Each structure stands twice: as structure tokens, then as C-alpha cells.
Amino acid sequence: MLNAILFRRSIRNYSDKKIGKEQLEKLIMAGSHTATAKNRQEIGYIFVQEQLDQLKAQVFNGLGRVTEEQPDHPEIKILKRFYKGRKSRPEEEMLFRNAPAVLFLTGDHLIDAGLAAQNIELMAASMGMGVLFNGYLTRITEMLPEVKAFLKAEDKTITICMLVGYPAVKYERTAPRKQPEITIL
Ligand SMILES: Cc1cc2nc3c(=O)[nH]c(=O)nc-3n(C[C@H](O)[C@H](O)[C@H](O)COP(=O)(O)O)c2cc1C
């Protein structure tokens, strides 16, 4: 288990291999069997693979609108970079990283969702897949009502967004980490 944790990495470069039904079921099972406070089990899962191009079109249309209408948005610089990058360097896929699929977790409880997402990542790694927790796409989705409508999540909060797929890269080493502060009493 420690090896799996040490060798997991954020994946920002994916092969075009799709995620099968059985693999998807395992990912969601790993999430839905995670502990939740008060056993509330309120996390929803929205998986986009077949309609990913439509999702991207909605996101970039929305980004175009926001960057025009909200020049004082606190994240305007990066939003513009995502929007313009799509036009000038589409192959880079700064936001979607060429992942074959996106998994959204919905709900009002960040700790529940975070724990579930971590189990999903480990399950993905055990099947040769990888993920990228995408904080920007989470915030962008929350910001754009048309994207939430597309996801059938108008009345939900998008808590976490993960790109999912088979890595096109292989890491030989673990990532260095800071020495954490530890107190043992
Ligand atoms: C909540 C959360 C949001 C993140 N959002 C992004 C993101 O929007 N874009 C990105 O490239 N990486 C994102 N990351 C990945 C982190 O940058 C990454 O986990 C960190 O640099 C450590 O690298 P590693 O995951 O390969 O060990 C996010 C990670 C977490 C936990």
C-alpha cells in the first residue's frame, strides 16, 4: 500500500485509451465505499467520456463569456490563459490534458469528497490508470451555469473534478516531499 501511495503521481498526459464500464464501476465503488461523516453517503458521481467534446465546447464558450464580461474576476489571468491557449495551442490542452474522461464529485461536504476521491485515485492506479485533481476545472464548472446544466447538476455543488485515464508517461521515481512536522507525544 505504501508503495502505491509513494508512486502515485498527478497525470497530465494521457493515452487515448478509453475507460471501460467495468473499470468505471470499480472507480465509483472505491469512492462510494469510503467513509462519510454521519454515514451520510451523499456524494454524487458524474462521469463524462462519450460527451467529452460537448463538455469542452460548453466550458470554452463559457470561459469566453466570463473573460469578456468579468474583467475583474480574481482569477481572470489564468482563465484568459485557458481560453486563449485553447485557440493558439489547442494541442497543449492546458485544462483537460487530453484525458479521455472527467469524473466530477458532487455534494456539500469537502472532507467526504476528498476521502472518496483519494480512494478513487488509488483504485485507478491499481488498474494502470492515473488522475489529475483539477481544481481549476472544479471552480470553472461551478462558475458556469450552462456547464452545470449540461452535467445535469444545476442543483448540486461540484466539489471535486478529476481527469481520469491511462497515462502516456511513466514515472521512474517518487516525487520528493518536504519533511512534515511531526509531533509524537
Ligand atoms: C485539490 C487539488 C487540486 C488540484 N488542482 C490542480 C489543477 O488545477 N491543475 C494541476 O495541474 N494540478 C492540480 N493539482 C495537482 C497538484 O499540483 C499535485 O498533486 C502536486 O503538485 C503534487 O504532485 P503529484 O500529485 O504528482 O505528487 C491539484 C491537486 C489537488 C489535491
mmCIF file of C-alpha atoms and ligand atoms in Angstrom:
data_model
loop_
_atom_site.group_PDB
_atom_site.id
_atom_site.type_symbol
_atom_site.label_atom_id
_atom_site.label_comp_id
_atom_site.label_asym_id
_atom_site.label_seq_id
_atom_site.Cartn_x
_atom_site.Cartn_y
_atom_site.Cartn_z
ATOM 1 C CA MET A 1 0.000 0.000 0.000
ATOM 2 C CA LEU A 2 2.790 2.421 0.875
ATOM 3 C CA ASN A 3 4.405 1.712 -2.466
ATOM 4 C CA ALA A 4 1.154 2.519 -4.259
ATOM 5 C CA ILE A 5 0.914 5.797 -2.358
ATOM 6 C CA LEU A 6 4.568 6.715 -2.913
ATOM 7 C CA PHE A 7 4.431 6.033 -6.647
ATOM 8 C CA ARG A 8 1.115 7.699 -7.451
ATOM 9 C CA ARG A 9 1.594 10.911 -9.431
ATOM 10 C CA SER A 10 -0.665 13.518 -10.941
ATOM 11 C CA ILE A 11 -1.120 12.606 -14.595
ATOM 12 C CA ARG A 12 -1.102 15.472 -17.088
ATOM 13 C CA ASN A 13 -0.504 13.430 -20.225
ATOM 14 C CA TYR A 14 -2.871 10.622 -21.224
ATOM 15 C CA SER A 15 -3.098 7.956 -23.898
ATOM 16 C CA ASP A 16 -6.363 7.889 -25.857
ATOM 17 C CA LYS A 17 -7.405 4.505 -24.432
ATOM 18 C CA LYS A 18 -10.952 4.742 -23.104
ATOM 19 C CA ILE A 19 -12.156 3.688 -19.682
ATOM 20 C CA GLY A 20 -14.336 0.576 -19.788
ATOM 21 C CA LYS A 21 -17.615 0.002 -17.946
ATOM 22 C CA GLU A 22 -16.052 -2.470 -15.515
ATOM 23 C CA GLN A 23 -13.203 -0.085 -14.651
ATOM 24 C CA LEU A 24 -15.649 2.775 -14.145
ATOM 25 C CA GLU A 25 -17.747 0.631 -11.806
ATOM 26 C CA LYS A 26 -14.659 -0.149 -9.732
ATOM 27 C CA LEU A 27 -13.677 3.513 -9.514
ATOM 28 C CA ILE A 28 -17.116 4.500 -8.295
ATOM 29 C CA MET A 29 -17.284 1.573 -5.906
ATOM 30 C CA ALA A 30 -13.977 2.706 -4.383
ATOM 31 C CA GLY A 31 -15.498 6.155 -3.888
ATOM 32 C CA SER A 32 -18.867 5.086 -2.587
ATOM 33 C CA HIS A 33 -17.388 2.633 -0.070
ATOM 34 C CA THR A 34 -15.284 5.357 1.518
ATOM 35 C CA ALA A 35 -16.185 6.595 4.992
ATOM 36 C CA THR A 36 -18.508 9.602 5.176
ATOM 37 C CA ALA A 37 -19.321 11.712 8.230
ATOM 38 C CA LYS A 38 -22.535 10.520 9.891
ATOM 39 C CA ASN A 39 -22.568 7.843 7.185
ATOM 40 C CA ARG A 40 -24.441 10.334 5.013
ATOM 41 C CA GLN A 41 -23.245 8.880 1.680
ATOM 42 C CA GLU A 42 -24.325 11.968 -0.212
ATOM 43 C CA ILE A 43 -21.606 12.153 -2.843
ATOM 44 C CA GLY A 44 -22.813 12.080 -6.446
ATOM 45 C CA TYR A 45 -20.645 10.955 -9.369
ATOM 46 C CA ILE A 46 -20.827 12.402 -12.872
ATOM 47 C CA PHE A 47 -18.648 10.648 -15.429
ATOM 48 C CA VAL A 48 -18.098 12.256 -18.828
ATOM 49 C CA GLN A 49 -16.385 10.262 -21.542
ATOM 50 C CA GLU A 50 -18.654 9.873 -24.593
ATOM 51 C CA GLN A 51 -19.759 13.508 -24.423
ATOM 52 C CA LEU A 52 -16.387 14.982 -23.501
ATOM 53 C CA ASP A 53 -16.156 17.111 -26.653
ATOM 54 C CA GLN A 54 -19.538 18.654 -25.873
ATOM 55 C CA LEU A 55 -18.377 19.350 -22.312
ATOM 56 C CA LYS A 56 -15.220 21.048 -23.595
ATOM 57 C CA ALA A 57 -17.235 23.166 -26.037
ATOM 58 C CA GLN A 58 -19.525 24.307 -23.212
ATOM 59 C CA VAL A 59 -16.582 25.090 -20.927
ATOM 60 C CA PHE A 60 -14.689 27.136 -23.519
ATOM 61 C CA ASN A 61 -17.800 29.020 -24.663
ATOM 62 C CA GLY A 62 -18.433 29.860 -21.032
ATOM 63 C CA LEU A 63 -14.823 30.889 -20.464
ATOM 64 C CA GLY A 64 -15.023 33.200 -23.463
ATOM 65 C CA ARG A 65 -18.090 34.866 -21.991
ATOM 66 C CA VAL A 66 -16.658 35.194 -18.466
ATOM 67 C CA THR A 67 -13.353 36.646 -19.647
ATOM 68 C CA GLU A 68 -15.280 39.329 -21.584
ATOM 69 C CA GLU A 69 -17.942 40.068 -19.004
ATOM 70 C CA GLN A 70 -15.915 39.826 -15.799
ATOM 71 C CA PRO A 71 -12.544 41.560 -16.345
ATOM 72 C CA ASP A 72 -12.165 41.952 -12.564
ATOM 73 C CA HIS A 73 -12.636 38.278 -11.803
ATOM 74 C CA PRO A 74 -9.983 37.291 -9.200
ATOM 75 C CA GLU A 75 -8.665 34.508 -11.456
ATOM 76 C CA ILE A 76 -9.005 36.445 -14.726
ATOM 77 C CA LYS A 77 -5.365 35.927 -15.772
ATOM 78 C CA ILE A 78 -5.454 32.141 -15.659
ATOM 79 C CA LEU A 79 -8.985 31.998 -17.089
ATOM 80 C CA LYS A 80 -7.741 34.004 -20.083
ATOM 81 C CA ARG A 81 -4.732 31.713 -20.425
ATOM 82 C CA PHE A 82 -7.004 28.664 -20.560
ATOM 83 C CA TYR A 83 -9.310 30.342 -23.059
ATOM 84 C CA LYS A 84 -6.614 31.736 -25.337
ATOM 85 C CA GLY A 85 -4.455 28.608 -25.015
ATOM 86 C CA ARG A 86 -7.308 26.563 -26.458
ATOM 87 C CA LYS A 87 -7.195 28.779 -29.577
ATOM 88 C CA SER A 88 -3.457 29.330 -30.017
ATOM 89 C CA ARG A 89 -2.089 25.983 -28.778
ATOM 90 C CA PRO A 90 -5.017 23.520 -28.828
ATOM 91 C CA GLU A 91 -2.673 20.509 -28.712
ATOM 92 C CA GLU A 92 -1.492 21.544 -25.212
ATOM 93 C CA GLU A 93 -4.951 21.062 -23.692
ATOM 94 C CA MET A 94 -3.972 23.089 -20.634
ATOM 95 C CA LEU A 95 -7.264 22.416 -18.901
ATOM 96 C CA PHE A 96 -8.266 18.900 -19.984
ATOM 97 C CA ARG A 97 -4.778 17.490 -20.601
ATOM 98 C CA ASN A 98 -6.035 15.117 -23.296
ATOM 99 C CA ALA A 99 -7.633 12.916 -20.655
ATOM 100 C CA PRO A 100 -10.237 10.576 -22.140
ATOM 101 C CA ALA A 101 -12.659 11.223 -19.294
ATOM 102 C CA VAL A 102 -13.585 13.552 -16.462
ATOM 103 C CA LEU A 103 -15.144 12.477 -13.183
ATOM 104 C CA PHE A 104 -16.985 15.066 -11.091
ATOM 105 C CA LEU A 105 -17.887 14.510 -7.453
ATOM 106 C CA THR A 106 -20.845 16.483 -6.164
ATOM 107 C CA GLY A 107 -22.036 17.234 -2.650
ATOM 108 C CA ASP A 108 -21.697 19.727 0.159
ATOM 109 C CA HIS A 109 -19.034 18.040 2.212
ATOM 110 C CA LEU A 110 -15.477 18.546 1.111
ATOM 111 C CA ILE A 111 -13.889 16.087 3.530
ATOM 112 C CA ASP A 112 -16.214 13.266 2.442
ATOM 113 C CA ALA A 113 -15.491 14.030 -1.208
ATOM 114 C CA GLY A 114 -11.750 14.349 -0.670
ATOM 115 C CA LEU A 115 -11.525 10.979 1.022
ATOM 116 C CA ALA A 116 -13.603 9.317 -1.700
ATOM 117 C CA ALA A 117 -11.517 10.954 -4.412
ATOM 118 C CA GLN A 118 -8.307 9.666 -2.874
ATOM 119 C CA ASN A 119 -9.631 6.117 -2.819
ATOM 120 C CA ILE A 120 -10.687 6.552 -6.442
ATOM 121 C CA GLU A 121 -7.184 7.663 -7.354
ATOM 122 C CA LEU A 122 -5.620 4.654 -5.639
ATOM 123 C CA MET A 123 -8.115 2.319 -7.299
ATOM 124 C CA ALA A 124 -7.314 3.926 -10.642
ATOM 125 C CA ALA A 125 -3.585 3.459 -10.036
ATOM 126 C CA SER A 126 -4.149 -0.217 -9.210
ATOM 127 C CA MET A 127 -5.700 -0.667 -12.674
ATOM 128 C CA GLY A 128 -2.871 1.132 -14.505
ATOM 129 C CA MET A 129 -4.740 4.415 -14.710
ATOM 130 C CA GLY A 130 -3.990 7.825 -13.271
ATOM 131 C CA VAL A 131 -5.836 11.003 -12.395
ATOM 132 C CA LEU A 132 -5.344 14.724 -12.064
ATOM 133 C CA PHE A 133 -7.311 16.537 -9.400
ATOM 134 C CA ASN A 134 -8.329 19.599 -11.355
ATOM 135 C CA GLY A 135 -9.058 22.482 -9.020
ATOM 136 C CA TYR A 136 -9.360 24.964 -11.897
ATOM 137 C CA LEU A 137 -11.932 22.886 -13.731
ATOM 138 C CA THR A 138 -13.859 22.470 -10.465
ATOM 139 C CA ARG A 139 -14.087 26.234 -9.997
ATOM 140 C CA ILE A 140 -14.774 26.933 -13.672
ATOM 141 C CA THR A 141 -17.615 24.387 -13.694
ATOM 142 C CA GLU A 142 -19.150 25.922 -10.576
ATOM 143 C CA MET A 143 -18.937 29.332 -12.244
ATOM 144 C CA LEU A 144 -20.759 28.337 -15.453
ATOM 145 C CA PRO A 145 -24.493 27.515 -15.154
ATOM 146 C CA GLU A 146 -24.623 26.115 -18.699
ATOM 147 C CA VAL A 147 -21.914 23.587 -17.864
ATOM 148 C CA LYS A 148 -23.739 22.547 -14.694
ATOM 149 C CA ALA A 149 -26.910 22.168 -16.738
ATOM 150 C CA PHE A 150 -25.043 20.027 -19.265
ATOM 151 C CA LEU A 151 -23.870 17.836 -16.363
ATOM 152 C CA LYS A 152 -27.440 17.711 -15.011
ATOM 153 C CA ALA A 153 -26.040 19.209 -11.805
ATOM 154 C CA GLU A 154 -27.877 22.546 -11.650
ATOM 155 C CA ASP A 155 -28.952 21.956 -8.056
ATOM 156 C CA LYS A 156 -25.666 20.396 -6.887
ATOM 157 C CA THR A 157 -22.257 21.666 -5.823
ATOM 158 C CA ILE A 158 -19.318 20.389 -7.817
ATOM 159 C CA THR A 159 -16.888 19.530 -5.045
ATOM 160 C CA ILE A 160 -14.069 17.795 -6.899
ATOM 161 C CA CYS A 161 -13.149 17.264 -10.502
ATOM 162 C CA MET A 162 -10.701 14.575 -11.606
ATOM 163 C CA LEU A 163 -9.299 13.918 -15.048
ATOM 164 C CA VAL A 164 -9.046 10.146 -15.458
ATOM 165 C CA GLY A 165 -7.332 7.889 -17.946
ATOM 166 C CA TYR A 166 -4.349 5.756 -18.847
ATOM 167 C CA PRO A 167 -1.059 7.654 -18.507
ATOM 168 C CA ALA A 168 1.049 8.283 -21.583
ATOM 169 C CA VAL A 169 4.011 8.787 -19.258
ATOM 170 C CA LYS A 170 5.791 6.539 -16.801
ATOM 171 C CA TYR A 171 7.495 7.892 -13.698
ATOM 172 C CA GLU A 172 10.674 6.125 -12.609
ATOM 173 C CA ARG A 173 10.953 7.823 -9.236
ATOM 174 C CA THR A 174 8.737 9.025 -6.438
ATOM 175 C CA ALA A 175 8.245 12.781 -6.108
ATOM 176 C CA PRO A 176 10.333 14.431 -3.386
ATOM 177 C CA ARG A 177 8.333 15.700 -0.432
ATOM 178 C CA LYS A 178 9.055 18.132 2.372
ATOM 179 C CA GLN A 179 9.737 16.618 5.751
ATOM 180 C CA PRO A 180 6.386 17.039 7.540
ATOM 181 C CA GLU A 181 6.160 18.461 11.015
ATOM 182 C CA ILE A 182 5.577 15.520 13.305
ATOM 183 C CA THR A 183 4.708 15.577 16.972
ATOM 184 C CA ILE A 184 4.852 12.362 18.897
ATOM 185 C CA LEU A 185 3.739 12.591 22.494
HETATM 186 C C1 LIG B 1 -7.390 19.704 -4.576
HETATM 187 C C2 LIG B 1 -6.332 19.657 -5.649
HETATM 188 C C3 LIG B 1 -6.468 20.456 -6.769
HETATM 189 C C4 LIG B 1 -5.509 20.417 -7.782
HETATM 190 N N1 LIG B 1 -5.686 21.189 -8.892
HETATM 191 C C5 LIG B 1 -4.787 21.122 -9.898
HETATM 192 C C6 LIG B 1 -5.003 21.863 -11.111
HETATM 193 O O1 LIG B 1 -5.988 22.588 -11.266
HETATM 194 N N2 LIG B 1 -4.075 21.756 -12.099
HETATM 195 C C7 LIG B 1 -2.971 20.958 -11.962
HETATM 196 O O2 LIG B 1 -2.165 20.911 -12.893
HETATM 197 N N3 LIG B 1 -2.744 20.233 -10.832
HETATM 198 C C8 LIG B 1 -3.627 20.287 -9.815
HETATM 199 N N4 LIG B 1 -3.437 19.525 -8.671
HETATM 200 C C9 LIG B 1 -2.289 18.616 -8.599
HETATM 201 C C10 LIG B 1 -1.174 19.126 -7.674
HETATM 202 O O3 LIG B 1 -0.487 20.182 -8.305
HETATM 203 C C11 LIG B 1 -0.217 17.925 -7.382
HETATM 204 O O4 LIG B 1 -0.923 16.962 -6.623
HETATM 205 C C12 LIG B 1 1.049 18.323 -6.633
HETATM 206 O O5 LIG B 1 1.832 19.189 -7.412
HETATM 207 C C13 LIG B 1 1.904 17.113 -6.246
HETATM 208 O O6 LIG B 1 2.262 16.348 -7.385
HETATM 209 P P1 LIG B 1 1.875 14.807 -7.507
HETATM 210 O O7 LIG B 1 0.365 14.715 -7.409
HETATM 211 O O8 LIG B 1 2.395 14.340 -8.844
HETATM 212 O O9 LIG B 1 2.504 14.065 -6.371
HETATM 213 C C14 LIG B 1 -4.382 19.555 -7.654
HETATM 214 C C15 LIG B 1 -4.266 18.746 -6.517
HETATM 215 C C16 LIG B 1 -5.225 18.779 -5.542
HETATM 216 C C17 LIG B 1 -5.085 17.881 -4.331
#
